[in-house]
PDB file of C-alpha atoms in Angstrom:
ATOM      1  CA  MET A1185     -43.774 -38.382 158.247  1.00 95.00           C
ATOM      2  CA  ARG A1186     -43.435 -41.747 156.440  1.00 98.00           C
ATOM      3  CA  VAL A1187     -46.077 -42.035 153.847  1.00 98.00           C
ATOM      4  CA  LEU A1188     -47.342 -44.421 151.394  1.00 98.00           C
ATOM      5  CA  ILE A1189     -48.238 -43.583 148.431  1.00 98.00           C
ATOM      6  CA  THR A1190     -50.701 -46.129 146.383  1.00 98.00           C
ATOM      7  CA  GLY A1191     -51.336 -45.964 142.621  1.00 97.00           C
ATOM      8  CA  ALA A1192     -47.618 -43.745 142.287  1.00 97.00           C
ATOM      9  CA  ALA A1193     -47.601 -44.636 138.762  1.00 96.00           C
ATOM     10  CA  GLY A1194     -50.220 -43.314 137.198  1.00 95.00           C
ATOM     11  CA  TYR A1195     -51.327 -39.640 136.527  1.00 94.00           C
ATOM     12  CA  VAL A1196     -51.600 -37.772 140.063  1.00 97.00           C
ATOM     13  CA  GLY A1197     -49.026 -40.266 141.636  1.00 97.00           C
ATOM     14  CA  ARG A1198     -46.094 -39.467 138.929  1.00 96.00           C
ATOM     15  CA  TYR A1199     -46.507 -35.693 139.394  1.00 97.00           C
ATOM     16  CA  PHE A1200     -46.814 -36.292 143.739  1.00 98.00           C
ATOM     17  CA  ALA A1201     -43.621 -38.447 143.563  1.00 97.00           C
ATOM     18  CA  ARG A1202     -41.986 -35.830 140.857  1.00 96.00           C
ATOM     19  CA  HIS A1203     -43.025 -32.238 143.134  1.00 96.00           C
ATOM     20  CA  TRP A1204     -43.902 -33.360 146.654  1.00 97.00           C
ATOM     21  CA  ASN A1205     -42.026 -30.339 148.653  1.00 93.00           C
ATOM     22  CA  THR A1206     -42.053 -31.551 152.403  1.00 94.00           C
ATOM     23  CA  ASP A1207     -40.109 -33.628 154.480  1.00 94.00           C
ATOM     24  CA  ASP A1208     -42.123 -36.866 153.839  1.00 94.00           C
ATOM     25  CA  GLU A1209     -40.012 -39.913 153.383  1.00 97.00           C
ATOM     26  CA  LEU A1210     -42.141 -41.032 150.733  1.00 98.00           C
ATOM     27  CA  ILE A1211     -43.321 -44.757 149.786  1.00 98.00           C
ATOM     28  CA  LEU A1212     -44.769 -45.593 146.211  1.00 98.00           C
ATOM     29  CA  GLY A1213     -46.565 -48.656 146.050  1.00 98.00           C
ATOM     30  CA  ASP A1214     -48.029 -49.334 142.499  1.00 98.00           C
ATOM     31  CA  ILE A1215     -48.599 -52.884 140.632  1.00 96.00           C
ATOM     32  CA  HIS A1216     -46.150 -50.844 137.581  1.00 95.00           C
ATOM     33  CA  PRO A1217     -43.282 -49.828 139.881  1.00 96.00           C
ATOM     34  CA  ASP A1218     -41.160 -47.743 138.201  1.00 95.00           C
ATOM     35  CA  GLU A1219     -37.376 -49.573 138.342  1.00 93.00           C
ATOM     36  CA  ASN A1220     -35.663 -46.365 138.207  1.00 94.00           C
ATOM     37  CA  ASP A1221     -36.406 -44.877 141.309  1.00 96.00           C
ATOM     38  CA  PRO A1222     -35.922 -46.704 144.486  1.00 97.00           C
ATOM     39  CA  ARG A1223     -38.825 -45.159 146.144  1.00 97.00           C
ATOM     40  CA  PHE A1224     -40.590 -47.410 144.731  1.00 98.00           C
ATOM     41  CA  ILE A1225     -42.316 -51.102 146.040  1.00 98.00           C
ATOM     42  CA  ALA A1226     -44.249 -53.512 144.061  1.00 97.00           C
ATOM     43  CA  LEU A1227     -47.742 -53.489 145.442  1.00 98.00           C
ATOM     44  CA  ASP A1228     -51.167 -55.008 144.105  1.00 97.00           C
ATOM     45  CA  ILE A1229     -54.204 -53.321 146.601  1.00 98.00           C
ATOM     46  CA  THR A1230     -56.386 -56.404 145.099  1.00 97.00           C
ATOM     47  CA  ASP A1231     -53.527 -58.820 147.685  1.00 98.00           C
ATOM     48  CA  ALA A1232     -54.393 -58.394 151.217  1.00 98.00           C
ATOM     49  CA  THR A1233     -50.976 -59.525 151.825  1.00 97.00           C
ATOM     50  CA  GLN A1234     -49.206 -57.827 150.173  1.00 97.00           C
ATOM     51  CA  THR A1235     -50.958 -54.501 151.414  1.00 98.00           C
ATOM     52  CA  ARG A1236     -50.004 -55.524 154.793  1.00 98.00           C
ATOM     53  CA  ALA A1237     -46.547 -55.784 154.339  1.00 97.00           C
ATOM     54  CA  ALA A1238     -46.653 -52.401 152.284  1.00 97.00           C
ATOM     55  CA  ILE A1239     -47.922 -50.454 155.184  1.00 97.00           C
ATOM     56  CA  GLN A1240     -45.971 -51.468 157.728  1.00 96.00           C
ATOM     57  CA  GLY A1241     -43.697 -48.407 159.387  1.00 96.00           C
ATOM     58  CA  VAL A1242     -46.135 -45.830 157.784  1.00 97.00           C
ATOM     59  CA  ASP A1243     -47.540 -43.115 159.457  1.00 98.00           C
ATOM     60  CA  ALA A1244     -50.114 -41.932 156.464  1.00 98.00           C
ATOM     61  CA  VAL A1245     -51.932 -43.761 153.322  1.00 98.00           C
ATOM     62  CA  ILE A1246     -52.653 -41.235 150.570  1.00 98.00           C
ATOM     63  CA  HIS A1247     -54.853 -43.675 148.034  1.00 98.00           C
ATOM     64  CA  LEU A1248     -54.505 -42.650 144.556  1.00 98.00           C
ATOM     65  CA  ALA A1249     -54.846 -46.231 143.250  1.00 97.00           C
ATOM     66  CA  LYS A1250     -58.138 -46.515 141.047  1.00 95.00           C
ATOM     67  CA  GLN A1251     -59.575 -48.509 138.266  1.00 90.00           C
ATOM     68  CA  ALA A1252     -60.858 -45.419 136.703  1.00 70.00           C
ATOM     69  CA  ASP A1253     -61.113 -46.771 132.488  1.00 72.00           C
ATOM     70  CA  GLU A1254     -64.067 -45.400 130.469  1.00 62.00           C
ATOM     71  CA  GLY A1255     -66.915 -47.699 129.603  1.00 60.00           C
ATOM     72  CA  PRO A1256     -70.484 -48.419 130.312  1.00 59.00           C
ATOM     73  CA  MET A1257     -72.622 -49.184 133.649  1.00 63.00           C
ATOM     74  CA  GLU A1258     -72.887 -52.622 131.917  1.00 68.00           C
ATOM     75  CA  GLY A1259     -69.812 -53.439 131.266  1.00 81.00           C
ATOM     76  CA  ASP A1260     -69.414 -56.722 133.393  1.00 86.00           C
ATOM     77  CA  ASP A1261     -65.289 -57.060 132.876  1.00 86.00           C
ATOM     78  CA  LEU A1262     -64.670 -53.232 133.634  1.00 87.00           C
ATOM     79  CA  ASN A1263     -67.026 -53.050 136.126  1.00 88.00           C
ATOM     80  CA  GLY A1264     -65.535 -56.869 137.730  1.00 91.00           C
ATOM     81  CA  LYS A1265     -62.117 -54.314 137.974  1.00 91.00           C
ATOM     82  CA  ARG A1266     -63.658 -51.240 139.101  1.00 93.00           C
ATOM     83  CA  PHE A1267     -64.947 -53.558 142.165  1.00 94.00           C
ATOM     84  CA  ASP A1268     -62.483 -55.362 142.530  1.00 95.00           C
ATOM     85  CA  VAL A1269     -59.713 -52.115 142.316  1.00 95.00           C
ATOM     86  CA  ASN A1270     -61.583 -49.872 144.114  1.00 96.00           C
ATOM     87  CA  VAL A1271     -63.687 -51.380 146.556  1.00 97.00           C
ATOM     88  CA  LYS A1272     -61.944 -54.594 147.509  1.00 98.00           C
ATOM     89  CA  GLY A1273     -58.417 -52.975 147.397  1.00 98.00           C
ATOM     90  CA  THR A1274     -59.788 -49.807 149.467  1.00 98.00           C
ATOM     91  CA  PHE A1275     -60.979 -52.356 151.980  1.00 98.00           C
ATOM     92  CA  ASN A1276     -57.696 -54.136 152.521  1.00 98.00           C
ATOM     93  CA  LEU A1277     -56.068 -51.089 152.641  1.00 98.00           C
ATOM     94  CA  LEU A1278     -58.640 -50.131 155.614  1.00 98.00           C
ATOM     95  CA  GLU A1279     -58.053 -53.275 157.248  1.00 98.00           C
ATOM     96  CA  ALA A1280     -54.014 -52.852 156.887  1.00 98.00           C
ATOM     97  CA  ALA A1281     -53.802 -50.092 158.456  1.00 98.00           C
ATOM     98  CA  ARG A1282     -56.165 -50.520 161.236  1.00 98.00           C
ATOM     99  CA  ASP A1283     -54.189 -53.460 162.216  1.00 97.00           C
ATOM    100  CA  ALA A1284     -50.916 -51.190 161.690  1.00 97.00           C
ATOM    101  CA  GLY A1285     -52.307 -47.971 163.501  1.00 97.00           C
ATOM    102  CA  VAL A1286     -51.801 -45.800 160.528  1.00 97.00           C
ATOM    103  CA  LYS A1287     -52.301 -42.236 162.007  1.00 94.00           C
ATOM    104  CA  ARG A1288     -54.303 -40.743 159.003  1.00 98.00           C
ATOM    105  CA  PHE A1289     -55.912 -42.243 155.991  1.00 98.00           C
ATOM    106  CA  VAL A1290     -56.480 -40.069 152.786  1.00 98.00           C
ATOM    107  CA  PHE A1291     -58.642 -41.505 150.304  1.00 98.00           C
ATOM    108  CA  THR A1292     -58.948 -40.160 146.805  1.00 98.00           C
ATOM    109  CA  SER A1293     -62.645 -39.878 146.142  1.00 98.00           C
ATOM    110  CA  THR A1294     -64.183 -38.171 143.370  1.00 97.00           C
ATOM    111  CA  VAL A1295     -66.720 -35.316 142.440  1.00 97.00           C
ATOM    112  CA  MET A1296     -68.599 -37.559 140.076  1.00 95.00           C
ATOM    113  CA  THR A1297     -70.077 -39.043 143.508  1.00 97.00           C
ATOM    114  CA  VAL A1298     -72.091 -35.685 143.217  1.00 97.00           C
ATOM    115  CA  LEU A1299     -72.370 -35.804 139.283  1.00 95.00           C
ATOM    116  CA  GLY A1300     -76.386 -35.803 139.507  1.00 96.00           C
ATOM    117  CA  TYR A1301     -76.457 -32.301 141.103  1.00 97.00           C
ATOM    118  CA  GLN A1302     -77.861 -30.192 137.941  1.00 93.00           C
ATOM    119  CA  ALA A1303     -76.088 -27.272 137.083  1.00 92.00           C
ATOM    120  CA  PRO A1304     -76.859 -24.776 138.632  1.00 94.00           C
ATOM    121  CA  GLU A1305     -77.481 -26.492 142.283  1.00 96.00           C
ATOM    122  CA  TRP A1306     -74.971 -25.390 144.337  1.00 97.00           C
ATOM    123  CA  ILE A1307     -73.233 -28.733 146.072  1.00 98.00           C
ATOM    124  CA  GLU A1308     -71.832 -28.778 149.187  1.00 97.00           C
ATOM    125  CA  SER A1309     -68.326 -29.822 150.296  1.00 97.00           C
ATOM    126  CA  ASP A1310     -70.352 -33.277 151.656  1.00 97.00           C
ATOM    127  CA  ALA A1311     -73.325 -33.773 149.892  1.00 98.00           C
ATOM    128  CA  ASP A1312     -74.912 -36.693 150.024  1.00 98.00           C
ATOM    129  CA  PRO A1313     -73.797 -38.701 146.828  1.00 97.00           C
ATOM    130  CA  LYS A1314     -75.711 -38.745 144.052  1.00 97.00           C
ATOM    131  CA  PRO A1315     -73.378 -40.992 141.569  1.00 96.00           C
ATOM    132  CA  VAL A1316     -73.402 -41.420 137.895  1.00 92.00           C
ATOM    133  CA  GLY A1317     -71.867 -44.480 136.500  1.00 90.00           C
ATOM    134  CA  SER A1318     -69.786 -47.650 138.096  1.00 91.00           C
ATOM    135  CA  TYR A1319     -67.005 -45.636 138.487  1.00 93.00           C
ATOM    136  CA  ALA A1320     -68.803 -43.081 140.687  1.00 94.00           C
ATOM    137  CA  LEU A1321     -70.848 -45.730 142.566  1.00 95.00           C
ATOM    138  CA  THR A1322     -67.622 -48.017 143.670  1.00 96.00           C
ATOM    139  CA  LYS A1323     -66.073 -44.514 145.506  1.00 97.00           C
ATOM    140  CA  GLN A1324     -69.536 -43.719 147.128  1.00 98.00           C
ATOM    141  CA  LEU A1325     -69.005 -47.086 148.252  1.00 98.00           C
ATOM    142  CA  CYS A1326     -65.374 -46.576 149.588  1.00 98.00           C
ATOM    143  CA  GLU A1327     -66.518 -43.543 151.131  1.00 98.00           C
ATOM    144  CA  VAL A1328     -68.953 -45.273 153.243  1.00 98.00           C
ATOM    145  CA  MET A1329     -66.096 -47.885 154.187  1.00 98.00           C
ATOM    146  CA  CYS A1330     -63.808 -44.806 155.392  1.00 98.00           C
ATOM    147  CA  ALA A1331     -66.538 -43.533 157.692  1.00 98.00           C
ATOM    148  CA  HIS A1332     -67.388 -47.259 158.932  1.00 98.00           C
ATOM    149  CA  TYR A1333     -63.653 -46.969 159.970  1.00 98.00           C
ATOM    150  CA  ALA A1334     -62.944 -44.413 161.324  1.00 98.00           C
ATOM    151  CA  HIS A1335     -65.944 -44.542 163.547  1.00 97.00           C
ATOM    152  CA  ALA A1336     -65.808 -48.604 164.310  1.00 97.00           C
ATOM    153  CA  PHE A1337     -62.186 -48.009 165.405  1.00 97.00           C
ATOM    154  CA  GLY A1338     -61.163 -44.814 165.753  1.00 97.00           C
ATOM    155  CA  MET A1339     -59.242 -43.921 163.003  1.00 98.00           C
ATOM    156  CA  SER A1340     -58.666 -40.200 161.271  1.00 98.00           C
ATOM    157  CA  ILE A1341     -59.561 -40.188 157.467  1.00 98.00           C
ATOM    158  CA  VAL A1342     -60.152 -37.264 155.498  1.00 98.00           C
ATOM    159  CA  CYS A1343     -61.981 -38.036 151.759  1.00 98.00           C
ATOM    160  CA  LEU A1344     -61.264 -35.876 149.339  1.00 98.00           C
ATOM    161  CA  ARG A1345     -63.671 -35.643 146.291  1.00 98.00           C
ATOM    162  CA  ILE A1346     -61.633 -34.055 143.598  1.00 98.00           C
ATOM    163  CA  PRO A1347     -62.413 -33.706 139.911  1.00 96.00           C
ATOM    164  CA  LYS A1348     -59.487 -34.459 137.157  1.00 95.00           C
ATOM    165  CA  PRO A1349     -56.624 -32.397 138.224  1.00 96.00           C
ATOM    166  CA  ILE A1350     -54.453 -30.762 135.019  1.00 96.00           C
ATOM    167  CA  ASP A1351     -50.961 -29.283 134.573  1.00 96.00           C
ATOM    168  CA  LEU A1352     -51.150 -25.900 133.310  1.00 96.00           C
ATOM    169  CA  GLU A1353     -47.766 -26.096 131.811  1.00 95.00           C
ATOM    170  CA  GLN A1354     -48.792 -28.635 129.206  1.00 95.00           C
ATOM    171  CA  PRO A1355     -49.376 -26.669 125.925  1.00 94.00           C
ATOM    172  CA  LEU A1356     -52.509 -28.314 125.330  1.00 94.00           C
ATOM    173  CA  TRP A1357     -54.595 -26.238 127.653  1.00 95.00           C
ATOM    174  CA  LYS A1358     -53.204 -23.162 126.215  1.00 93.00           C
ATOM    175  CA  SER A1359     -55.884 -24.177 123.214  1.00 92.00           C
ATOM    176  CA  HIS A1360     -58.202 -26.486 124.763  1.00 94.00           C
ATOM    177  CA  PRO A1361     -61.011 -25.284 126.960  1.00 95.00           C
ATOM    178  CA  LEU A1362     -60.664 -26.323 130.200  1.00 96.00           C
ATOM    179  CA  ARG A1363     -63.809 -27.666 132.564  1.00 96.00           C
ATOM    180  CA  PRO A1364     -64.692 -25.232 135.624  1.00 94.00           C
ATOM    181  CA  GLN A1365     -64.340 -28.091 138.097  1.00 96.00           C
ATOM    182  CA  TRP A1366     -60.505 -29.199 137.256  1.00 97.00           C
ATOM    183  CA  VAL A1367     -58.001 -28.071 139.590  1.00 98.00           C
ATOM    184  CA  PRO A1368     -54.185 -27.307 138.984  1.00 98.00           C
ATOM    185  CA  PHE A1369     -52.180 -29.979 140.163  1.00 98.00           C
ATOM    186  CA  PRO A1370     -49.994 -27.779 142.662  1.00 98.00           C
ATOM    187  CA  ASP A1371     -53.368 -26.583 144.126  1.00 98.00           C
ATOM    188  CA  LEU A1372     -54.290 -30.595 144.652  1.00 98.00           C
ATOM    189  CA  MET A1373     -50.902 -31.631 145.764  1.00 98.00           C
ATOM    190  CA  GLN A1374     -51.536 -28.557 148.172  1.00 98.00           C
ATOM    191  CA  ALA A1375     -54.688 -29.697 149.647  1.00 98.00           C
ATOM    192  CA  PHE A1376     -53.552 -33.472 149.914  1.00 98.00           C
ATOM    193  CA  GLN A1377     -50.409 -32.184 151.952  1.00 98.00           C
ATOM    194  CA  LYS A1378     -52.450 -30.765 154.066  1.00 98.00           C
ATOM    195  CA  SER A1379     -54.855 -33.616 154.741  1.00 98.00           C
ATOM    196  CA  LEU A1380     -52.287 -35.755 156.456  1.00 98.00           C
ATOM    197  CA  THR A1381     -51.577 -33.273 159.161  1.00 97.00           C
ATOM    198  CA  ALA A1382     -54.667 -30.949 159.642  1.00 97.00           C
ATOM    199  CA  GLU A1383     -56.421 -31.650 162.987  1.00 96.00           C
ATOM    200  CA  ILE A1384     -59.525 -34.145 162.106  1.00 95.00           C
ATOM    201  CA  GLU A1385     -60.989 -36.727 164.173  1.00 94.00           C
ATOM    202  CA  GLY A1386     -63.389 -39.219 162.233  1.00 97.00           C
ATOM    203  CA  CYS A1387     -63.680 -39.291 158.637  1.00 98.00           C
ATOM    204  CA  GLU A1388     -64.242 -35.761 157.099  1.00 98.00           C
ATOM    205  CA  VAL A1389     -65.699 -35.551 153.171  1.00 98.00           C
ATOM    206  CA  ILE A1390     -64.067 -32.672 151.579  1.00 98.00           C
ATOM    207  CA  THR A1391     -64.760 -31.469 148.312  1.00 98.00           C
ATOM    208  CA  ILE A1392     -61.361 -29.648 146.302  1.00 98.00           C
ATOM    209  CA  VAL A1393     -62.022 -28.142 142.983  1.00 97.00           C
ATOM    210  CA  GLY A1394     -60.718 -25.596 140.503  1.00 96.00           C
ATOM    211  CA  GLU A1395     -61.473 -21.728 141.049  1.00 96.00           C
ATOM    212  CA  SER A1396     -63.537 -19.562 138.547  1.00 94.00           C
ATOM    213  CA  SER A1397     -65.752 -17.652 138.472  1.00 94.00           C
ATOM    214  CA  LYS A1398     -68.085 -21.161 137.362  1.00 94.00           C
ATOM    215  CA  ARG A1399     -67.877 -23.465 140.232  1.00 96.00           C
ATOM    216  CA  ARG A1400     -70.676 -24.504 141.861  1.00 96.00           C
ATOM    217  CA  TRP A1401     -68.808 -26.826 144.370  1.00 97.00           C
ATOM    218  CA  ASP A1402     -68.595 -25.531 148.251  1.00 97.00           C
ATOM    219  CA  LEU A1403     -64.904 -24.673 149.017  1.00 98.00           C
ATOM    220  CA  SER A1404     -65.197 -23.271 152.717  1.00 97.00           C
ATOM    221  CA  LYS A1405     -64.987 -26.581 154.406  1.00 98.00           C
ATOM    222  CA  ALA A1406     -61.694 -27.081 152.681  1.00 98.00           C
ATOM    223  CA  GLN A1407     -60.905 -23.976 153.777  1.00 98.00           C
ATOM    224  CA  LYS A1408     -62.076 -24.090 156.797  1.00 97.00           C
ATOM    225  CA  ILE A1409     -60.898 -27.956 157.864  1.00 98.00           C
ATOM    226  CA  LEU A1410     -57.819 -28.221 156.315  1.00 98.00           C
ATOM    227  CA  GLY A1411     -56.559 -24.600 156.185  1.00 97.00           C
ATOM    228  CA  TYR A1412     -56.650 -24.725 151.789  1.00 97.00           C
ATOM    229  CA  GLN A1413     -56.143 -21.591 149.338  1.00 96.00           C
ATOM    230  CA  PRO A1414     -56.432 -22.116 145.400  1.00 96.00           C
ATOM    231  CA  SER A1415     -53.305 -20.590 144.190  1.00 96.00           C
ATOM    232  CA  LEU A1416     -53.709 -20.626 140.725  1.00 96.00           C
ATOM    233  CA  ILE A1417     -57.350 -19.060 138.651  1.00 96.00           C
ATOM    234  CA  PRO A1418     -57.020 -20.683 135.018  1.00 96.00           C
ATOM    235  CA  GLU A1419     -59.512 -17.760 134.269  1.00 94.00           C
ATOM    236  CA  GLU A1420     -57.015 -15.048 135.776  1.00 95.00           C
ATOM    237  CA  LEU A1421     -53.770 -16.873 133.647  1.00 96.00           C
ATOM    238  CA  GLY A1422     -55.485 -16.396 130.577  1.00 96.00           C
ATOM    239  CA  PHE A1423     -57.000 -20.485 130.063  1.00 96.00           C
ATOM    240  CA  GLU A1424     -60.048 -20.811 128.303  1.00 95.00           C
ATOM    241  CA  MET A1425     -63.497 -22.211 130.615  1.00 94.00           C
ATOM    242  CA  GLY A1426     -65.614 -24.478 128.876  1.00 95.00           C
ATOM    243  CA  THR A1427     -68.773 -26.435 129.890  1.00 94.00           C
ATOM    244  CA  GLU A1428     -68.770 -28.834 132.845  1.00 94.00           C
ATOM    245  CA  ASP A1429     -68.895 -31.557 130.183  1.00 91.00           C
ATOM    246  CA  GLN A1430     -66.187 -30.216 127.887  1.00 91.00           C
ATOM    247  CA  PRO A1431     -64.981 -32.402 125.546  1.00 90.00           C
ATOM    248  CA  ILE A1432     -61.578 -34.537 127.206  1.00 88.00           C
ATOM    249  CA  PRO A1433     -58.801 -34.939 124.837  1.00 87.00           C
ATOM    250  CA  PRO A1434     -56.972 -38.656 125.187  1.00 85.00           C
ATOM    251  CA  GLU A1435     -55.189 -38.757 128.582  1.00 80.00           C
ATOM    252  CA  SER A1436     -51.129 -39.659 125.972  1.00 78.00           C
ATOM    253  CA  THR A1437     -52.003 -36.338 124.982  1.00 83.00           C
ATOM    254  CA  TYR A1438     -51.586 -34.735 128.146  1.00 81.00           C
ATOM    255  CA  ALA A1439     -50.256 -37.327 130.493  1.00 78.00           C
TER     256      ALA A1439
END
């Protein structure tokens, strides 16, 4: 399968580019392409013409590109970037994918779309959104667009609501408590790979989080539809579990 990954030079994309372990042919798109990796192409998803060109001959799209920098809800500059990249960029990709007859579109949403559900409330895999902050709001809008394109144009789309992924090999996490929702990278990659091949008609919203005794996010839909099964349980591997809002070190210290 020929798979375009957007945002491939980002935190998640870099891991996928290094560790993808299937026979898929990856096309790695990013606004800042890695010149040392021939699989990379320059891709600004806010540019509709460039996006259409990038998607030609592609079987599936894994859409990781996002604007998620921390900032206040009322920050005009940041909000403008978020809506441009997350909403307009996703619209451009969906339009290009529809036009090119792409067989599977995997959109990266966030568990922040349901952050408004307060602990200890159980959160269904496809729970109605209760977003907190403008980043989560843009992702909710993208889920709406994905559902529209699936229903209006017969596209097969998976929206994965994910938390922060972590590399358990990173020494920092040996001494810093983990948020219980964080998911180890190998399990996240498993979820995305299974999303490419699962039998799905229309649009499915599916939550993927890490497994722990503090989990309150439903994984049964991921298990039933994707065949997903967590393979790494940080608690059982000796990692300390903190709270859901455990302070996060600067990304530069672990990315």
